Every structure is written in C-alpha cells, then in structure tokens.
PDB file of C-alpha atoms in Angstrom:
ATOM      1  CA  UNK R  16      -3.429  12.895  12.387  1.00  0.00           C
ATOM      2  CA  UNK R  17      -1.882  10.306  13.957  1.00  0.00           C
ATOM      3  CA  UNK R  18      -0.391   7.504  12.115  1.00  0.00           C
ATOM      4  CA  UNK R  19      -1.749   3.491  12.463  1.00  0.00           C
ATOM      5  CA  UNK R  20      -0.129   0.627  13.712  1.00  0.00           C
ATOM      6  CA  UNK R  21       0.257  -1.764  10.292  1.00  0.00           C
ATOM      7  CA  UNK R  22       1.176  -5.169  10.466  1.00  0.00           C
ATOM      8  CA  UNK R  23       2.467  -5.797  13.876  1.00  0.00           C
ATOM      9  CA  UNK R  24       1.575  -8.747  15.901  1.00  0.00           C
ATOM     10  CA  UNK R  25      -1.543 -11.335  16.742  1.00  0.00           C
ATOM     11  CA  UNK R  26      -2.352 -14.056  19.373  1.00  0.00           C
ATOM     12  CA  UNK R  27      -2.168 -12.122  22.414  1.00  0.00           C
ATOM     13  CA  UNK R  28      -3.578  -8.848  23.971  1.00  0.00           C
ATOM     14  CA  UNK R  29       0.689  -7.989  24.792  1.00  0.00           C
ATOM     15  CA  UNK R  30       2.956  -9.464  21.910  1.00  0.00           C
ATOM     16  CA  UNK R  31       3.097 -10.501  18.440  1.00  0.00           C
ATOM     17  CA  UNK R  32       2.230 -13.829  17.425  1.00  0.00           C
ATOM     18  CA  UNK R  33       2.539 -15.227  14.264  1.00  0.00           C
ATOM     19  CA  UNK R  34      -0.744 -17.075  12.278  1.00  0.00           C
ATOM     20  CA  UNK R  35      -1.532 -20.557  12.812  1.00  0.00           C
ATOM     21  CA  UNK R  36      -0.816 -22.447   9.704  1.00  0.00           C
ATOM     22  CA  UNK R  37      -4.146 -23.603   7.770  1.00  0.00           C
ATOM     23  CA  UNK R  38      -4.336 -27.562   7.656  1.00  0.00           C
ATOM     24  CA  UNK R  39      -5.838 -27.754   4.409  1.00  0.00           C
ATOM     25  CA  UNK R  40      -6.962 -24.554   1.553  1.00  0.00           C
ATOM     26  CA  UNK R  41      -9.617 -23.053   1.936  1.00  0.00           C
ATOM     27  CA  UNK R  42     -12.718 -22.272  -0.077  1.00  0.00           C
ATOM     28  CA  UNK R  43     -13.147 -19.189  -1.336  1.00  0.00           C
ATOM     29  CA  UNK R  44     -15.960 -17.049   0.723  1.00  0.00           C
ATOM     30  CA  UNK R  45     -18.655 -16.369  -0.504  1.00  0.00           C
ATOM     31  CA  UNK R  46     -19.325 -12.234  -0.160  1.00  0.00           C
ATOM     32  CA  UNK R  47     -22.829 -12.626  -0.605  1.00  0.00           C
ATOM     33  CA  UNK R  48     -23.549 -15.102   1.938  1.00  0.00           C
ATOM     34  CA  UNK R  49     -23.249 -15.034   5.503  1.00  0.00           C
ATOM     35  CA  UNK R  50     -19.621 -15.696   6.926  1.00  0.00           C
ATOM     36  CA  UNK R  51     -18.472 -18.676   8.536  1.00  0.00           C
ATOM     37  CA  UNK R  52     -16.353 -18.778  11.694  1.00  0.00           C
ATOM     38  CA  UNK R  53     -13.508 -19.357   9.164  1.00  0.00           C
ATOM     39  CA  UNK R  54     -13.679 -16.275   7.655  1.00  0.00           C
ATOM     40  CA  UNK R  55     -10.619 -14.242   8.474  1.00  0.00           C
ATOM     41  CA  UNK R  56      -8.744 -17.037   7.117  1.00  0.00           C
ATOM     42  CA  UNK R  57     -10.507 -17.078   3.925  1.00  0.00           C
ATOM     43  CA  UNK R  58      -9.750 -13.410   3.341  1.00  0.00           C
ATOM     44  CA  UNK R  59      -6.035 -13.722   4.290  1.00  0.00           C
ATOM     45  CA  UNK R  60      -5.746 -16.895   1.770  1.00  0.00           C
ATOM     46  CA  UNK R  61      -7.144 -13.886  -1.063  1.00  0.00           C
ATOM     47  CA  UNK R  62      -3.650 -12.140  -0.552  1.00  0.00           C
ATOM     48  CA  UNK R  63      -2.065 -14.729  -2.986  1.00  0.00           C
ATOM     49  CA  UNK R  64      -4.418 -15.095  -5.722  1.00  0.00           C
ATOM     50  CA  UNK R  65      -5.578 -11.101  -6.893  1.00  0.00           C
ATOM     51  CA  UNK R  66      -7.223 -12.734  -9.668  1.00  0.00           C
ATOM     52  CA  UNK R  67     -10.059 -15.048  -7.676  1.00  0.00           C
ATOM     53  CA  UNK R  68     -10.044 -11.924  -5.163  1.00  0.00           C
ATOM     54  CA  UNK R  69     -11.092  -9.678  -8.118  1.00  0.00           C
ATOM     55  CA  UNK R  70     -13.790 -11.702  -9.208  1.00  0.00           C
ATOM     56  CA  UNK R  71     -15.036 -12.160  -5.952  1.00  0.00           C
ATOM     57  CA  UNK R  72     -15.690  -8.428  -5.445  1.00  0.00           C
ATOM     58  CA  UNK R  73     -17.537  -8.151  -9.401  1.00  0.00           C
ATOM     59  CA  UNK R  74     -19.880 -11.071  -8.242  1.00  0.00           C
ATOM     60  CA  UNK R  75     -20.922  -9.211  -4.589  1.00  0.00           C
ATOM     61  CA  UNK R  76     -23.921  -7.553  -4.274  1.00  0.00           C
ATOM     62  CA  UNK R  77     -24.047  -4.010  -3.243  1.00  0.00           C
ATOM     63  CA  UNK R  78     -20.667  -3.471  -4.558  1.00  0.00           C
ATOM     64  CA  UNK R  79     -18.867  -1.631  -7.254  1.00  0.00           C
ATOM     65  CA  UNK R  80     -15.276  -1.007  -7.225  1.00  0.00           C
ATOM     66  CA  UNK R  81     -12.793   0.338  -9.868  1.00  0.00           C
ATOM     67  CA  UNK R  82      -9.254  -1.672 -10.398  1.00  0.00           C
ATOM     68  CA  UNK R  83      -6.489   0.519  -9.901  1.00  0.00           C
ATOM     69  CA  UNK R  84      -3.279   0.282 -11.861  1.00  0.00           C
ATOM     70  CA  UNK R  85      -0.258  -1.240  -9.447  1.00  0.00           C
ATOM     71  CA  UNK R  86       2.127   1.454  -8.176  1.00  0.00           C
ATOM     72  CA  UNK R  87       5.577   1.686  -6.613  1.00  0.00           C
ATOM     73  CA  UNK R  88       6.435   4.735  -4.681  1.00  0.00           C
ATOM     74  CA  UNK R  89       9.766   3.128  -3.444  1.00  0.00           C
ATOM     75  CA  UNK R  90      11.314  -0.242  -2.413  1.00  0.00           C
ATOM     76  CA  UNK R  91       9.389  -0.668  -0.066  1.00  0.00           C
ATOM     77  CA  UNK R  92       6.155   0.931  -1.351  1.00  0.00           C
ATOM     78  CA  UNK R  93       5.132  -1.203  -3.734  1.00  0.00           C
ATOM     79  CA  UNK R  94       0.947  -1.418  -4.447  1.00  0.00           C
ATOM     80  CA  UNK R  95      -0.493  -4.117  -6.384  1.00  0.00           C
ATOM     81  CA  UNK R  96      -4.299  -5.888  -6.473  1.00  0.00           C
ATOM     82  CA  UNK R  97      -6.137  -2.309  -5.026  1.00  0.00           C
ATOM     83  CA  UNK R  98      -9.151  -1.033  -6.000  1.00  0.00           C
ATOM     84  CA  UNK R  99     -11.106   1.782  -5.040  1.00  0.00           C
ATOM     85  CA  UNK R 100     -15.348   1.367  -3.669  1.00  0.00           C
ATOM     86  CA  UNK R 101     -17.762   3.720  -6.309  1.00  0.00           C
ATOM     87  CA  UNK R 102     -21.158   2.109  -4.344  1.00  0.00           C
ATOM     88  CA  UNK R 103     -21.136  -0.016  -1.181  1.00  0.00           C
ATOM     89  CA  UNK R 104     -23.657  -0.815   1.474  1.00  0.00           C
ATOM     90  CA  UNK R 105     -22.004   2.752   3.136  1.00  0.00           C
ATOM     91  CA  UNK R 106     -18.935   4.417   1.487  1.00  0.00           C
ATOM     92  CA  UNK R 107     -15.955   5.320   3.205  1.00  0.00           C
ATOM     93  CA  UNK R 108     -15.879   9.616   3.071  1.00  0.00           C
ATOM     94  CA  UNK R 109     -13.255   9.527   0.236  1.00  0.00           C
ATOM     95  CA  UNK R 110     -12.196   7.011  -2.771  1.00  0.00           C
ATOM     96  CA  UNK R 111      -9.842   5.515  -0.989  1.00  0.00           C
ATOM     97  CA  UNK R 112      -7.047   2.852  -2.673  1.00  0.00           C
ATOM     98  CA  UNK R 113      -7.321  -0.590  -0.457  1.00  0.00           C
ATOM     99  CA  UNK R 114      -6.333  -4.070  -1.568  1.00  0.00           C
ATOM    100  CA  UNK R 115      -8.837  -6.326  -2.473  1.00  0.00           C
ATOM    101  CA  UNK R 116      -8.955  -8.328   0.275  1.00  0.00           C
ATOM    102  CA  UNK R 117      -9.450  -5.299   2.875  1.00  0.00           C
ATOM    103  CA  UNK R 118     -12.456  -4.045   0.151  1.00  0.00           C
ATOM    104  CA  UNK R 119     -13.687  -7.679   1.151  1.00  0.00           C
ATOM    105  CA  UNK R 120     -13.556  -7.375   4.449  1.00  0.00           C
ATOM    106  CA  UNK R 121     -14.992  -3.575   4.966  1.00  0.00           C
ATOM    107  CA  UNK R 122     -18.293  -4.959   2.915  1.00  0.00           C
ATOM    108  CA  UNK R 123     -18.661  -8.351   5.628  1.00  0.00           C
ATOM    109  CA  UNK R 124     -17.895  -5.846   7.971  1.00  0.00           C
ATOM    110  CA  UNK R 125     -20.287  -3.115   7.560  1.00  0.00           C
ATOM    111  CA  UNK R 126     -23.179  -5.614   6.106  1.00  0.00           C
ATOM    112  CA  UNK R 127     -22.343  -7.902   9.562  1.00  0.00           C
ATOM    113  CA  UNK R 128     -21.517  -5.305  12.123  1.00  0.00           C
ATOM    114  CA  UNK R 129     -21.551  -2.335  11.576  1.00  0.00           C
ATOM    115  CA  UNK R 130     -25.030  -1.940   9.930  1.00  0.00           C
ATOM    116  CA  UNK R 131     -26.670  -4.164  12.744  1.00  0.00           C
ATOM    117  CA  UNK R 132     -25.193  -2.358  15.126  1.00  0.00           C
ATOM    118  CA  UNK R 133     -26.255   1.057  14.563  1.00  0.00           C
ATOM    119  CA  UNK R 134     -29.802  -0.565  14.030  1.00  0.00           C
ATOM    120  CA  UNK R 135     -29.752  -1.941  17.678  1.00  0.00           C
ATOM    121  CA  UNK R 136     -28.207   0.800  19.172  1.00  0.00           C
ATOM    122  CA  UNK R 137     -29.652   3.792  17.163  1.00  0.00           C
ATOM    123  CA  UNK R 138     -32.520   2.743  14.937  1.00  0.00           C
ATOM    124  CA  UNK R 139     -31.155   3.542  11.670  1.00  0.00           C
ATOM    125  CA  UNK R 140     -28.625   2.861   9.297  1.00  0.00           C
ATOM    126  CA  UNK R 141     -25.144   4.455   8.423  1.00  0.00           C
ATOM    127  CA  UNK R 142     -24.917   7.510   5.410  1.00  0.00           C
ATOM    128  CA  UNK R 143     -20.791   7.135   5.672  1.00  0.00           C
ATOM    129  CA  UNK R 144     -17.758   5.733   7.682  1.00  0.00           C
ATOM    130  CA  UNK R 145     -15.208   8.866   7.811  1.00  0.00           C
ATOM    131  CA  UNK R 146     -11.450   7.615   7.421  1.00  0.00           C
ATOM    132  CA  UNK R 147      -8.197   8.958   8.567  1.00  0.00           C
ATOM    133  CA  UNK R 148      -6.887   7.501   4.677  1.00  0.00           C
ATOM    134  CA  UNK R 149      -5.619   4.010   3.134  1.00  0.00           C
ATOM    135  CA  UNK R 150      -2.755   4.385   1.229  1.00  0.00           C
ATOM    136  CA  UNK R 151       0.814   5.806   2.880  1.00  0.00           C
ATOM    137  CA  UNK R 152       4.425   5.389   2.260  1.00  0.00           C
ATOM    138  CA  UNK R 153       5.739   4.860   5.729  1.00  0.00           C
ATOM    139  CA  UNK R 154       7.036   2.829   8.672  1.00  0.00           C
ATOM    140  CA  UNK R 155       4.530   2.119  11.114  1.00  0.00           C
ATOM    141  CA  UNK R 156       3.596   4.981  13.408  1.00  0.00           C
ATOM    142  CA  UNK R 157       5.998   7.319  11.506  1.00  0.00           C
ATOM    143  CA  UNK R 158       8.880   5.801  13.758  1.00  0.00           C
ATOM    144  CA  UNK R 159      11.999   6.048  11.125  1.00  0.00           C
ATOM    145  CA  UNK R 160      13.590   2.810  12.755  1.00  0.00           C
ATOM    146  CA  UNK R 161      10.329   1.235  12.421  1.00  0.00           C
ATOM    147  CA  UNK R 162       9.094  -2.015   9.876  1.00  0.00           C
ATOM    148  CA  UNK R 163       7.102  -0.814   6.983  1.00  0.00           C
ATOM    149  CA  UNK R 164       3.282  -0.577   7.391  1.00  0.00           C
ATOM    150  CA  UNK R 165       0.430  -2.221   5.913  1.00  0.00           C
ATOM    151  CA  UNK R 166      -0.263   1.283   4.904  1.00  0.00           C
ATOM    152  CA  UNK R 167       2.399   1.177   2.535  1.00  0.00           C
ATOM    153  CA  UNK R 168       0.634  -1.367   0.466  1.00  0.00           C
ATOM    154  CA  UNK R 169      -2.765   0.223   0.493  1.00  0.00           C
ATOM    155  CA  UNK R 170      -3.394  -3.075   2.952  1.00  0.00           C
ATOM    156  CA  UNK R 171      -4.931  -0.879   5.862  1.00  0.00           C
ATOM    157  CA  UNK R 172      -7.729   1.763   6.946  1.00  0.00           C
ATOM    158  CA  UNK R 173      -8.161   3.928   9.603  1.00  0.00           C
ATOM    159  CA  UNK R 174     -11.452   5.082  10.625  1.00  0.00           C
ATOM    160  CA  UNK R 175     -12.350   7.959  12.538  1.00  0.00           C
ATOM    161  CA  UNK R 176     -15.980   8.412  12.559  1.00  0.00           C
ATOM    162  CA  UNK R 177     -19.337   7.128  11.712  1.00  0.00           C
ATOM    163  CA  UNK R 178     -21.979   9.376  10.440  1.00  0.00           C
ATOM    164  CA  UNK R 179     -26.055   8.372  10.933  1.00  0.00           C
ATOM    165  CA  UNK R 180     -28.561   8.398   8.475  1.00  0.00           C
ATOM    166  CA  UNK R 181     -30.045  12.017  10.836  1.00  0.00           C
ATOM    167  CA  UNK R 182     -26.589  13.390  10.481  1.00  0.00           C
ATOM    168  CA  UNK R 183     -25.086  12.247  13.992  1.00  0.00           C
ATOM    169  CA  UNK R 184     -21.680  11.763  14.347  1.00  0.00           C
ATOM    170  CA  UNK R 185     -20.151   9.116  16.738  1.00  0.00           C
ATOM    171  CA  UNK R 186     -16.601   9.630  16.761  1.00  0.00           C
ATOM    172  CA  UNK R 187     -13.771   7.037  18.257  1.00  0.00           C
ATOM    173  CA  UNK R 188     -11.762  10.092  19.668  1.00  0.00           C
ATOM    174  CA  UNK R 189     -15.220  11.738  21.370  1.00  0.00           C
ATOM    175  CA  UNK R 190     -17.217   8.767  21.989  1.00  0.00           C
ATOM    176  CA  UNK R 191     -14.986   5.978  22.715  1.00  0.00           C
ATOM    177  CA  UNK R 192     -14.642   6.779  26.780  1.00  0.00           C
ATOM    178  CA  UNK R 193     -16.917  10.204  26.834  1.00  0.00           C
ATOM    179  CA  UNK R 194     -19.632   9.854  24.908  1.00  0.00           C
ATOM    180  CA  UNK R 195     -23.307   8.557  26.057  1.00  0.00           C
ATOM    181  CA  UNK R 196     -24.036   4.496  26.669  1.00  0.00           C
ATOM    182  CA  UNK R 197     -25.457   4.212  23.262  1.00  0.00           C
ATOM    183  CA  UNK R 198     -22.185   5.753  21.280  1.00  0.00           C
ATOM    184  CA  UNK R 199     -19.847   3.751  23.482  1.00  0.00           C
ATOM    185  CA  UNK R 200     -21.987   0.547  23.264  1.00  0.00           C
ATOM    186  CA  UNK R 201     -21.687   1.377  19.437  1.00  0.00           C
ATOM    187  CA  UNK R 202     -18.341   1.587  18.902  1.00  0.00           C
ATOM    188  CA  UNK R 203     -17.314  -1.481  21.047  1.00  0.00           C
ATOM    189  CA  UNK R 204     -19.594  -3.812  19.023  1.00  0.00           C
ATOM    190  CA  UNK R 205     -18.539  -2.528  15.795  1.00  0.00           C
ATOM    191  CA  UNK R 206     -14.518  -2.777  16.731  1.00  0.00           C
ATOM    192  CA  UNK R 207     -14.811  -6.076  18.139  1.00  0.00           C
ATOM    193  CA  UNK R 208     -16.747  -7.293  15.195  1.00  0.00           C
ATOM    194  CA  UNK R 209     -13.891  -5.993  12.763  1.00  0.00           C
ATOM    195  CA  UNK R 210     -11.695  -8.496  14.575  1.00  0.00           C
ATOM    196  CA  UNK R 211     -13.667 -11.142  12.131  1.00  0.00           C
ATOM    197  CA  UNK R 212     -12.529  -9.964   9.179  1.00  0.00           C
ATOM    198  CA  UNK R 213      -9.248  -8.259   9.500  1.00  0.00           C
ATOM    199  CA  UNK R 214      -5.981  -8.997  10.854  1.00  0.00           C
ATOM    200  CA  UNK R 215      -5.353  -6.445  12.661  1.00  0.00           C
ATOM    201  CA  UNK R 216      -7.764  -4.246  14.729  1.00  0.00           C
ATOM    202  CA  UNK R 217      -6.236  -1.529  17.125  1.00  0.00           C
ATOM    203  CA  UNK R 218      -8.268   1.163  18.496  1.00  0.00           C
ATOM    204  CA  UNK R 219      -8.021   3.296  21.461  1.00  0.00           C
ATOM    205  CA  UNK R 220      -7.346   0.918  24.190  1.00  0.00           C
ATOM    206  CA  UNK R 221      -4.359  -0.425  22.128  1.00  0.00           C
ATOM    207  CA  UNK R 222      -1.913   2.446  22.675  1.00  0.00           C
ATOM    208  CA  UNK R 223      -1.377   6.186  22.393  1.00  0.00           C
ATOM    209  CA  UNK R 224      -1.010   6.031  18.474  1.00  0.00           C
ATOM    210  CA  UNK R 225      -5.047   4.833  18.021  1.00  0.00           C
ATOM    211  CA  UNK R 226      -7.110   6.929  20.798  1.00  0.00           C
ATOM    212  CA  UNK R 227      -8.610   8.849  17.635  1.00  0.00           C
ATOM    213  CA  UNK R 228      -9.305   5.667  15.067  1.00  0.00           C
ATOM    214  CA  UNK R 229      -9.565   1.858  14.733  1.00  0.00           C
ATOM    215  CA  UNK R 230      -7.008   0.579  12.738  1.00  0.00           C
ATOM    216  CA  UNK R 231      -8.224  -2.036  10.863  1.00  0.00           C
ATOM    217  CA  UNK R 232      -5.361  -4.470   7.917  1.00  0.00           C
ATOM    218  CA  UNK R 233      -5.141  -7.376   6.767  1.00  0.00           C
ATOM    219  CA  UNK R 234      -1.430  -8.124   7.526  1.00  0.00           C
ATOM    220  CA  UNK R 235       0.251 -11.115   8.080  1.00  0.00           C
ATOM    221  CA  UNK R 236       0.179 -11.092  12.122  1.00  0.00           C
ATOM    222  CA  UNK R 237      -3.135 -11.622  14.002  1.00  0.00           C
ATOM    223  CA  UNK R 238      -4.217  -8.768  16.723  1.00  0.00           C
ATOM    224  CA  UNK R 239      -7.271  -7.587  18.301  1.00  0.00           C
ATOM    225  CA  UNK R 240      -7.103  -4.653  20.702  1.00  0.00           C
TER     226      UNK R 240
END
C-alpha cells in the first residue's frame, strides 16, 4: 500500500499555496442542508472549535458516529476531536478514526457526489467506499526527511474502491485510465467533487504515490489534483 500525500500544498495544479484568509467568520454549515459555494471554508473553520464540530455531526441526518478518546502516539502524533462512522449514507469498509471535520466532509461528499454520481452513471446507489486506512504515524509518503502527514492526526482518508449496490467494484487503480467510459466517467466526477469539501484531493494524476487511491484531508494547504 502506498502511502498518501497529507497536508502539502493548494492554489495551483504545481506548488503549494497557502489559504486565502477569510474576511469575516463564518457560519457554521448546516450538514443537513445543501452546501453553499463556501463550504470548504466552513469545514476548515470546524478545526478550531471540536465542540460546535461535535454537535454538528449528532444533529445530521443519516449519521451516527462514536467519539473517540484523544491519543498521542508521539510528538508529533498527537489525535484529538476523532470519531469513528457506526451508520452513514455508505460506510467506509472499516471503523475508521477521522477528525470531525473530515467525518463532515465524507457525509456532503457522498450525499453530494458520490451518491449522484453512481446514480447517473450506473443506476444505483453505493453498498461501501473501500479505504486504504485513516489514522498513521508518519511523514508524508513514508519519506523519513519528510513533514508530518495529515495522517498522523487521523485528518486524512484514502480510498481505494467503490463497491455498487449489484456487487461491482470500480477501483481507482483499475478503472481510473483502463476501465470502461462509465467507471472512468465515475471516478472523475466523484474526485473532482471531493475538491468541495476537503483540502486536499490527490489521486492518480497527482503523482506516483496516488495511482491506486484519492487522497482526500482537510489540512491547512488547498490542492486539487
């Protein structure tokens, strides 16, 4: 398995960027509404306040997570405001640690995208989203000289796969350049849509680290690739 680019850069398709300062707060979103174009930002702002965040998720429809103690695995480890999904629109394949505002953003993701899409493209809904994992204490990409990664904080997942309703796999490693109109057509919709909710979205036209997952956080740099 190959590891997932964390927090690394926004703005542009080539280098980092940092993210535009907000000119005023912002209200908190509303999970079971549709999103606004200011969405992203909304989720970011729910970094810094774990309580509202945690409410947020109790009040969604569709949605049932289970707090998770905090947890330090080093210095630079350190996990805090993570729950894990027990019933969601469409579970990830495993109970997987995230933060609470990446649990956000997954549910606007798969009730706005993903869902949609594989009703447009395939007639039927999604039974789960298989994951490469969540939680991991480690630089980004595994490089020793590397910054730490979003993984590190439970702040990022990596998905693999997406199972159908009939049991049909589309996979980003298979279908991403190989696979038939409708799989490709798939995944490109439901990658590009992440970009509205996350931070970070890398799949496999980003490098050589992300030809077998999207890599999807909600860092502090802004990226879409």
């Amino acid at each position: 398995m190959l590891a997932a680019l964390a927090a690394c850069g926004g703005g542009s398709r080539q280098h980092p960027a940092p993210r535009p300062p907000v000119a005023r707060p912002l209200p908190a979103p509303d999970l079971n509404a549709p999103s606004t174009a200011a969405i992203q930002q909304q989720l970011y702002a729910l970094r810094s306040n774990p309580a509202l965040c945690q409410s947020l998720l109790r009040q969604t429809q569709g949605l049932t997570v289970e707090p998770l103690k905090d947890w330090t695995d080093g210095p630079q480890c350190v996990v805090s405001n993570t729950s894990r999904m027990l019933d969601a629109l469409v579970l990830p394949d495993r109970k997987l640690p995230l933060t609470c505002p990446m649990i956000a953003g997954y549910h606007l993701w798969v009730r706005e995208s993903v869902l949609p899409a594989a009703r447009k493209y395939y007639g039927q809904g999604i039974k789960k989203i298989e994951t490469f994992g969540s939680y991991s204490c480690r630089n980004r990409n595994g490089k020793a000289n590397a910054p730490i990664s979003e993984h590190a904080s439970a702040n990022a997942l990596d998905v693999a796969a997406f199972v159908l309703e009939n049991g049909r796999r589309i996979r980003v490693k298979a279908d991403w350049s190989s696979g038939d109109g409708a799989a490709r057509a798939f995944l490109r919709t439901v990658h590009d849509g992440a970009c509205r909710y996350f931070s970070i979205v890398l799949g496999p036209e980003a490098d050589g680290y992300h030809q077998d997952h999207f890599h999807l956080d909600m860092g502090r740099w802004r990226k879409c690739q």
